[in-house]
mmCIF file of N, CA and C in Angstrom:
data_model
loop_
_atom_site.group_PDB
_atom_site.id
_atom_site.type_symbol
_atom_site.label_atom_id
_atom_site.label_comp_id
_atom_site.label_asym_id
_atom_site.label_seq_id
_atom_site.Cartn_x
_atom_site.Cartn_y
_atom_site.Cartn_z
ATOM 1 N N UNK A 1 -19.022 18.293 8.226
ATOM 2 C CA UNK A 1 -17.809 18.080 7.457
ATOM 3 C C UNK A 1 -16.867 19.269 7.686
ATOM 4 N N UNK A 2 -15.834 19.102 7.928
ATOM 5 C CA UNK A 2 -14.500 20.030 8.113
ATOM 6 C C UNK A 2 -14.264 20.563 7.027
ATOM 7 N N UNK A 3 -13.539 21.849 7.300
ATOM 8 C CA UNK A 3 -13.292 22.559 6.252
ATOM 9 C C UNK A 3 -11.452 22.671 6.156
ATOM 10 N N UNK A 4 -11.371 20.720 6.179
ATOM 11 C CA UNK A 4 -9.781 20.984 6.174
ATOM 12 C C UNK A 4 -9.305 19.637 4.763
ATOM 13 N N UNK A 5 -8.120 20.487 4.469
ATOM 14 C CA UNK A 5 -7.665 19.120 3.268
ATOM 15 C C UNK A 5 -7.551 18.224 4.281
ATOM 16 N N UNK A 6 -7.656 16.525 3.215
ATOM 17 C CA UNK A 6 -7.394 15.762 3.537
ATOM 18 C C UNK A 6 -6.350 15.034 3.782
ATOM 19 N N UNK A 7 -5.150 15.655 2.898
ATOM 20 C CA UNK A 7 -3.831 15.484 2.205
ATOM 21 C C UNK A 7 -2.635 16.278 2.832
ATOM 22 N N UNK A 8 -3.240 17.731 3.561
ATOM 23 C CA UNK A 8 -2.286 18.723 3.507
ATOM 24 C C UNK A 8 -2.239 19.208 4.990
ATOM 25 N N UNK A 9 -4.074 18.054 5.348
ATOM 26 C CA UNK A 9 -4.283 19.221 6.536
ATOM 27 C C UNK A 9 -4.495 21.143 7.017
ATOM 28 N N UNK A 10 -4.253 21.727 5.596
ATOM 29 C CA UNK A 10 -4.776 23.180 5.226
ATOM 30 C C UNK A 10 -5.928 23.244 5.951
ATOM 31 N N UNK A 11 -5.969 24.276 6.863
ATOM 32 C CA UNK A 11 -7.416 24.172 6.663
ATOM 33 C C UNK A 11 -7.850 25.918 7.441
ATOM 34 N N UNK A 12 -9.429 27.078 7.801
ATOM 35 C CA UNK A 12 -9.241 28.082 7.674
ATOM 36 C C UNK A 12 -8.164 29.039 8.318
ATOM 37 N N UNK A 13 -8.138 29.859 8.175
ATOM 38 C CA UNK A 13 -7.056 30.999 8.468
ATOM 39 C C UNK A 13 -7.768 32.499 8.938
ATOM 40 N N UNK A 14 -7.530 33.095 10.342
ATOM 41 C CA UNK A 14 -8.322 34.215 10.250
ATOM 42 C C UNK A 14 -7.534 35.653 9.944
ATOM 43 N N UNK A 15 -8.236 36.489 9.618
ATOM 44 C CA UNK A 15 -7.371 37.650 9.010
ATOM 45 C C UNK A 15 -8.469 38.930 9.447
ATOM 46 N N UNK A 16 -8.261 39.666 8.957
ATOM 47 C CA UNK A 16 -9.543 40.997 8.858
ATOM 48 C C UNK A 16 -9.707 41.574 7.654
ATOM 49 N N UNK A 17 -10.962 41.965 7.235
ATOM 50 C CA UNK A 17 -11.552 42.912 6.008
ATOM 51 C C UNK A 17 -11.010 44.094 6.313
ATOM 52 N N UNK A 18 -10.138 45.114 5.883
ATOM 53 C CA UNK A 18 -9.665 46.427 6.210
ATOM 54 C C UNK A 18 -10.497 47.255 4.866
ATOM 55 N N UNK A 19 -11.364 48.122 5.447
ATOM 56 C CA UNK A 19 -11.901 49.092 4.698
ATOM 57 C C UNK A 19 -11.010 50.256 4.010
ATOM 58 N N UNK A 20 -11.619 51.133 3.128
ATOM 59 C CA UNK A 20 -10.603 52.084 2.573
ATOM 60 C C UNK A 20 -10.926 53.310 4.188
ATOM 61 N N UNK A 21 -11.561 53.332 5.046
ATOM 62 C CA UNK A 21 -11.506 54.015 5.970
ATOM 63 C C UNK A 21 -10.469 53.723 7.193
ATOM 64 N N UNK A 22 -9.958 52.276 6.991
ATOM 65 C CA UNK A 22 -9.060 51.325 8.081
ATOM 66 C C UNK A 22 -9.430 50.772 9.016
ATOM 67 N N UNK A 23 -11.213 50.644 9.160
ATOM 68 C CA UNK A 23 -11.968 50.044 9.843
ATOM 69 C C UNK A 23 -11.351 48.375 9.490
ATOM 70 N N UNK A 24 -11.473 47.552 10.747
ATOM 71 C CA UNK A 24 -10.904 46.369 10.382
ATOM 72 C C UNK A 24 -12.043 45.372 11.328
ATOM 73 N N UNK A 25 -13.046 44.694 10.785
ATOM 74 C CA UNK A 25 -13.572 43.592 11.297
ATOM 75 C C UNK A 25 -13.228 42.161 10.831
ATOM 76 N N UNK A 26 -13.011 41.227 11.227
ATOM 77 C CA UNK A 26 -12.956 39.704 11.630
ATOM 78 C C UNK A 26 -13.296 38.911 10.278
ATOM 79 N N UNK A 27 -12.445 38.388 9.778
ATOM 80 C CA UNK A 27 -12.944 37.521 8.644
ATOM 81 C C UNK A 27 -12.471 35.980 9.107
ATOM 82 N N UNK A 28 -12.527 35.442 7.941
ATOM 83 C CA UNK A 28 -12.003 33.731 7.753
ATOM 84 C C UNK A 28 -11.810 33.696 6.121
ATOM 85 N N UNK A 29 -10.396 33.030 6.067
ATOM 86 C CA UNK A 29 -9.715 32.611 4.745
ATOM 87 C C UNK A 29 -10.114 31.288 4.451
ATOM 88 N N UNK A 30 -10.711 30.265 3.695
ATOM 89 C CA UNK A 30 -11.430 29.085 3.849
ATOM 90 C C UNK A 30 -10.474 28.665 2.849
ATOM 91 N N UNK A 31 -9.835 27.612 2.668
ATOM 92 C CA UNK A 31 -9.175 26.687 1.670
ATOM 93 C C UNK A 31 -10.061 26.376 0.732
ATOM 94 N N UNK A 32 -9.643 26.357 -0.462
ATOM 95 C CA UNK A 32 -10.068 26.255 -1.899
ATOM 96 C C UNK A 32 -10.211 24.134 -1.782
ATOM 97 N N UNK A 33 -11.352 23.881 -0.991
ATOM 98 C CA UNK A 33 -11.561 22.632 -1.223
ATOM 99 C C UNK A 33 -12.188 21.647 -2.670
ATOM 100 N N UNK A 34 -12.063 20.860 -3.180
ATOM 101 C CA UNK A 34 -12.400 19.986 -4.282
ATOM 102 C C UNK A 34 -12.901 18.513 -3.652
ATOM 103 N N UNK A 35 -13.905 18.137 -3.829
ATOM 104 C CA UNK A 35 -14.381 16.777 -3.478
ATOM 105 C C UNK A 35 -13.661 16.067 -5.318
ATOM 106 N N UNK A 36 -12.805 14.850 -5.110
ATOM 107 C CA UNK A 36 -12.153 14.199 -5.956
ATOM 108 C C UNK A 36 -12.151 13.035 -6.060
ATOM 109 N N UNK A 37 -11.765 12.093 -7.054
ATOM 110 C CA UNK A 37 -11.842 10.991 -6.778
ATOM 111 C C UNK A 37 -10.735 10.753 -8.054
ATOM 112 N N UNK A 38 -9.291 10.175 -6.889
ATOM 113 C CA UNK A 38 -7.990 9.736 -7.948
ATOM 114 C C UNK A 38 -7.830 8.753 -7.951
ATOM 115 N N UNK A 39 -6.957 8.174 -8.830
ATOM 116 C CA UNK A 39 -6.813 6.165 -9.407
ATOM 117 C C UNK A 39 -5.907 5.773 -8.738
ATOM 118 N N UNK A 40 -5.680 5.126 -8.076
ATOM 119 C CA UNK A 40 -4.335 4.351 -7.283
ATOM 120 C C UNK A 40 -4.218 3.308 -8.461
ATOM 121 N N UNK A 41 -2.940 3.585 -8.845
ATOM 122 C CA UNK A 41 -2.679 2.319 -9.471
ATOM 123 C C UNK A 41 -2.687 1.094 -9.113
ATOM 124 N N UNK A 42 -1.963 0.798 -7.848
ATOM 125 C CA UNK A 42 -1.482 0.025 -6.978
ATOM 126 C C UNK A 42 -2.867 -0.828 -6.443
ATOM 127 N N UNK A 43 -3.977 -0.256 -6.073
ATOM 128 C CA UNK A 43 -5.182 -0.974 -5.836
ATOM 129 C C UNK A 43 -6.386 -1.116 -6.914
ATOM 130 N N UNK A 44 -5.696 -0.046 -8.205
ATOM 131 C CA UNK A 44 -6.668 -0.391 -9.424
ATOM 132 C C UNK A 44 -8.268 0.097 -8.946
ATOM 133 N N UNK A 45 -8.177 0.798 -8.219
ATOM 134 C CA UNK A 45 -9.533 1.866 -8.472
ATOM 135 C C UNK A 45 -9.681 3.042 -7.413
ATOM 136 N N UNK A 46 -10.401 4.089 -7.456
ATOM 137 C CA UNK A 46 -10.549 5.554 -7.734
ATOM 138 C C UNK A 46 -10.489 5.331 -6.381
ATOM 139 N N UNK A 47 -9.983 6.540 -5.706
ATOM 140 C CA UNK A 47 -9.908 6.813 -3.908
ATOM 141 C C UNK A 47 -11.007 8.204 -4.210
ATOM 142 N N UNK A 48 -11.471 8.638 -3.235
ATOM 143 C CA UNK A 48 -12.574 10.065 -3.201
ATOM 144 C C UNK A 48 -12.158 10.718 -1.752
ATOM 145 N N UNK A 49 -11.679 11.518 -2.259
ATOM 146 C CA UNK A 49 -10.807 12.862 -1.148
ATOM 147 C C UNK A 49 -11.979 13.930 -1.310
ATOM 148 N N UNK A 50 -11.444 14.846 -0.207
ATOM 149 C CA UNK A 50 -11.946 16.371 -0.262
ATOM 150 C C UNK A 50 -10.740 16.802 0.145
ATOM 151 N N UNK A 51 -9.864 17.269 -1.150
ATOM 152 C CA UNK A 51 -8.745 17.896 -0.705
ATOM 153 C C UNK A 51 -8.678 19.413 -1.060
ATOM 154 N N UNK A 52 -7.602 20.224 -1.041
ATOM 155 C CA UNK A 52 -7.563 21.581 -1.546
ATOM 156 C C UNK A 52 -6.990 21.344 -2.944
ATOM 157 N N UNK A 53 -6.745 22.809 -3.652
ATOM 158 C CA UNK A 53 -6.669 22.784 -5.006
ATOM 159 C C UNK A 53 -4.848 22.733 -5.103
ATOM 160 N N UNK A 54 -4.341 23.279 -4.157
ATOM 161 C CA UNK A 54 -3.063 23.294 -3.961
ATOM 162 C C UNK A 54 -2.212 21.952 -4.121
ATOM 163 N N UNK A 55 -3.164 20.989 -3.284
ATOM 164 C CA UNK A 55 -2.826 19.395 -2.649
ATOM 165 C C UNK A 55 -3.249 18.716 -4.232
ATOM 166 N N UNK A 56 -3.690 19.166 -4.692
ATOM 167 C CA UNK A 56 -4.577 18.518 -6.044
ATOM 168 C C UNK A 56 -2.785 18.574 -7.068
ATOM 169 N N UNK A 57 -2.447 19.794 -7.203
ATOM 170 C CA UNK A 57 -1.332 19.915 -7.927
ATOM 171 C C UNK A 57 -0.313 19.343 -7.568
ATOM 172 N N UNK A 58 0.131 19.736 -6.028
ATOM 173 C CA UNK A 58 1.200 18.251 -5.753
ATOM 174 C C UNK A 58 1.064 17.081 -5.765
ATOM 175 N N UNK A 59 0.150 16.382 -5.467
ATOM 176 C CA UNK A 59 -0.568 14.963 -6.232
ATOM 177 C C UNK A 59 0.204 14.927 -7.523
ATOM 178 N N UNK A 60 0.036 15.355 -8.474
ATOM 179 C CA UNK A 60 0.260 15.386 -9.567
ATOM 180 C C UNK A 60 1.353 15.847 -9.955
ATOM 181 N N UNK A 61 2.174 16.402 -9.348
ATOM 182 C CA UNK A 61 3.482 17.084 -9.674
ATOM 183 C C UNK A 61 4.471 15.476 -9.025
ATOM 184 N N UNK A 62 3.791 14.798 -7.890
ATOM 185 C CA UNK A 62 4.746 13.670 -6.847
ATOM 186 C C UNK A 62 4.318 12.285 -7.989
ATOM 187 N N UNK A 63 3.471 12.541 -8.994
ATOM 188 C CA UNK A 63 3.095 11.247 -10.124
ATOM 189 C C UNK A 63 2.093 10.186 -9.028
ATOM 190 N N UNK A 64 1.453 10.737 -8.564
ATOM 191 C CA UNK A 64 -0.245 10.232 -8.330
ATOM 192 C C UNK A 64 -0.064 10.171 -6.697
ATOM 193 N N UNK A 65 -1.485 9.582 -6.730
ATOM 194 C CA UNK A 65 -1.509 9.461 -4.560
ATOM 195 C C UNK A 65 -1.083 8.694 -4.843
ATOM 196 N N UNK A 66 -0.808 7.295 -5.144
ATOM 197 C CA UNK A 66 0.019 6.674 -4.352
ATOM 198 C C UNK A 66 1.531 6.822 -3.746
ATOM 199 N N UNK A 67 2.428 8.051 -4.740
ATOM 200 C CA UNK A 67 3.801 8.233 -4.686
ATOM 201 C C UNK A 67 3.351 9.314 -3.485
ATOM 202 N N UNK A 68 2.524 10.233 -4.032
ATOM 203 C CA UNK A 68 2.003 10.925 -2.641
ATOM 204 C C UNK A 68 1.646 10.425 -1.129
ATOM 205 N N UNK A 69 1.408 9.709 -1.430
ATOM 206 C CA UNK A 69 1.059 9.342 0.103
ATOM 207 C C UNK A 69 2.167 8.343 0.346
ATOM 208 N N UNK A 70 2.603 7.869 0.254
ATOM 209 C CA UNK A 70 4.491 7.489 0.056
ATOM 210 C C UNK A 70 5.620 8.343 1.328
ATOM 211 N N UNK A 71 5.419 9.333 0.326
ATOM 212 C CA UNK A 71 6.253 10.530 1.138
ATOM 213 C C UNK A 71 5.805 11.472 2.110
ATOM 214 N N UNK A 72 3.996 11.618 2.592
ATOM 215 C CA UNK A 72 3.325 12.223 3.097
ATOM 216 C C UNK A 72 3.740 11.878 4.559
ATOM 217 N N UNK A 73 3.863 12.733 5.661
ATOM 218 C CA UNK A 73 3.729 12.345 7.075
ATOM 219 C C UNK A 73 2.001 12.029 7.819
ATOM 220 N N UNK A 74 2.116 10.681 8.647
ATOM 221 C CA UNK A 74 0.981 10.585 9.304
ATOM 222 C C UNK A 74 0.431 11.345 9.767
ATOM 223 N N UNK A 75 1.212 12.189 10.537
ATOM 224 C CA UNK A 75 0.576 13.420 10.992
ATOM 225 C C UNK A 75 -0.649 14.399 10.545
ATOM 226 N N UNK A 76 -0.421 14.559 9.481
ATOM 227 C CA UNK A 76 -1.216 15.689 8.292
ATOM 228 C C UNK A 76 -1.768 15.159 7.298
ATOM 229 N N UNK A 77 -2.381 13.658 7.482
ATOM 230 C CA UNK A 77 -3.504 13.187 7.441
ATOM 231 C C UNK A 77 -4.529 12.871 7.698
ATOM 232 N N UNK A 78 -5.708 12.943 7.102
ATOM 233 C CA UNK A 78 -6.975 12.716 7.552
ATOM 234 C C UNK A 78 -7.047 10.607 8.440
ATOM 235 N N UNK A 79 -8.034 10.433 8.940
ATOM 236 C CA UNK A 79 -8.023 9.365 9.176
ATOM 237 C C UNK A 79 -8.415 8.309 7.796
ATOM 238 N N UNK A 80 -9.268 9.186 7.012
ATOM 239 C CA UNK A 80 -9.539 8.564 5.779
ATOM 240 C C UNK A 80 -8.302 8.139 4.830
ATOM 241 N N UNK A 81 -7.582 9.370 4.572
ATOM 242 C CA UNK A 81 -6.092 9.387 3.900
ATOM 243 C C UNK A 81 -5.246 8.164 4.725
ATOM 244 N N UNK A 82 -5.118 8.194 6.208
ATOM 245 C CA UNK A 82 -4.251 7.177 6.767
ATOM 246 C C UNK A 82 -4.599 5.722 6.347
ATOM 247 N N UNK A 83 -5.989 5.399 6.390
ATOM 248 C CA UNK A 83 -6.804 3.920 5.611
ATOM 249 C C UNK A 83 -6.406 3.696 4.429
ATOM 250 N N UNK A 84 -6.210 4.954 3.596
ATOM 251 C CA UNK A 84 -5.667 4.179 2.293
ATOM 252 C C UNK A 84 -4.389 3.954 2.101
ATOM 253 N N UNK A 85 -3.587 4.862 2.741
ATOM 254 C CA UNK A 85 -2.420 4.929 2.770
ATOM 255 C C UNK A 85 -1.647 3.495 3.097
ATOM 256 N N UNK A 86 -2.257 3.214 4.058
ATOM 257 C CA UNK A 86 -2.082 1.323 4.652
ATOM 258 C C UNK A 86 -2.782 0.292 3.558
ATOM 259 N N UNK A 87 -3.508 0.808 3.127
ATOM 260 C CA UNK A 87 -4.083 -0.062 2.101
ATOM 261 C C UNK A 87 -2.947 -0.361 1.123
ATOM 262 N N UNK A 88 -2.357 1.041 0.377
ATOM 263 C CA UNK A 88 -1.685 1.053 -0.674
ATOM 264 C C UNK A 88 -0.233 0.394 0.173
ATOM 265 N N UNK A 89 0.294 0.841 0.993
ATOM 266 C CA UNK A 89 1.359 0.330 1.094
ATOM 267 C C UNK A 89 1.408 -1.595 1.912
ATOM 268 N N UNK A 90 0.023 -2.460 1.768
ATOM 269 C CA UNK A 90 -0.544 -3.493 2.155
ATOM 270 C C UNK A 90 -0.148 -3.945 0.634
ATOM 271 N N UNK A 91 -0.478 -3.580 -0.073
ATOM 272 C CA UNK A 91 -0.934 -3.881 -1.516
ATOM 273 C C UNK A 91 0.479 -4.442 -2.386
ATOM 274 N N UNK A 92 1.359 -2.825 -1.967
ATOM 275 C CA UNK A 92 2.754 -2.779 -2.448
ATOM 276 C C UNK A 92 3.549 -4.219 -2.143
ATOM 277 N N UNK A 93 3.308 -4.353 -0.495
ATOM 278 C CA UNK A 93 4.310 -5.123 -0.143
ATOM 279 C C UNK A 93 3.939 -6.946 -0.184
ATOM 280 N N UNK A 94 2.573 -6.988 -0.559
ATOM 281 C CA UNK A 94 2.311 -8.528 -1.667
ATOM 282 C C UNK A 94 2.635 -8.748 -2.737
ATOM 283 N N UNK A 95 2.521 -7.607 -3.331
ATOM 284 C CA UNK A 95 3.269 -7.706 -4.834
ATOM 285 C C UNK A 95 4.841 -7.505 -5.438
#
């Protein structure tokens, strides 16, 4: 399993540990991931992401995945995220 959002595409970052001596060896910044599971209204039951905590708040700031994934680019989605994404906007355009 990747250590990348599903939503945001975030995923690690490398940097270095700098000692108080200025010795500097090799790290990795890992995204603050959450395994989740949000309600699509639109299909009336729970989707299950592994997104970051960041992606968790814009979710919720855009008024749910479905408005989220709305405005999201294909690009900087998971293949999982792209399946629902077609789902929800399948769903939209019967109703």
């Amino acid at each position: 399993m990747s250590r990348r959002c599903e939503l945001t595409g975030k995923g690690p970052m490398v940097g270095n540990n700098v000692s108080h001596a200025k010795n500097r060896t090799r790290r990795r910044f890992l995204p603050n991931l959450n395994d989740v599971s949000l309600m699509s209204e639109t299909l009336g039951r729970p989707v299950k992401l592994r997104i970051s905590a960041a992606a968790l708040r814009t979710v919720d700031h855009r008024g749910g995945i479905d408005a989220f994934l709305a405005k999201a680019k294909d690009v900087e989605l998971s293949a999982n995220a792209l399946k629902v994404k077609k789902e929800i906007a399948k769903a939209q355009a019967s109703a």
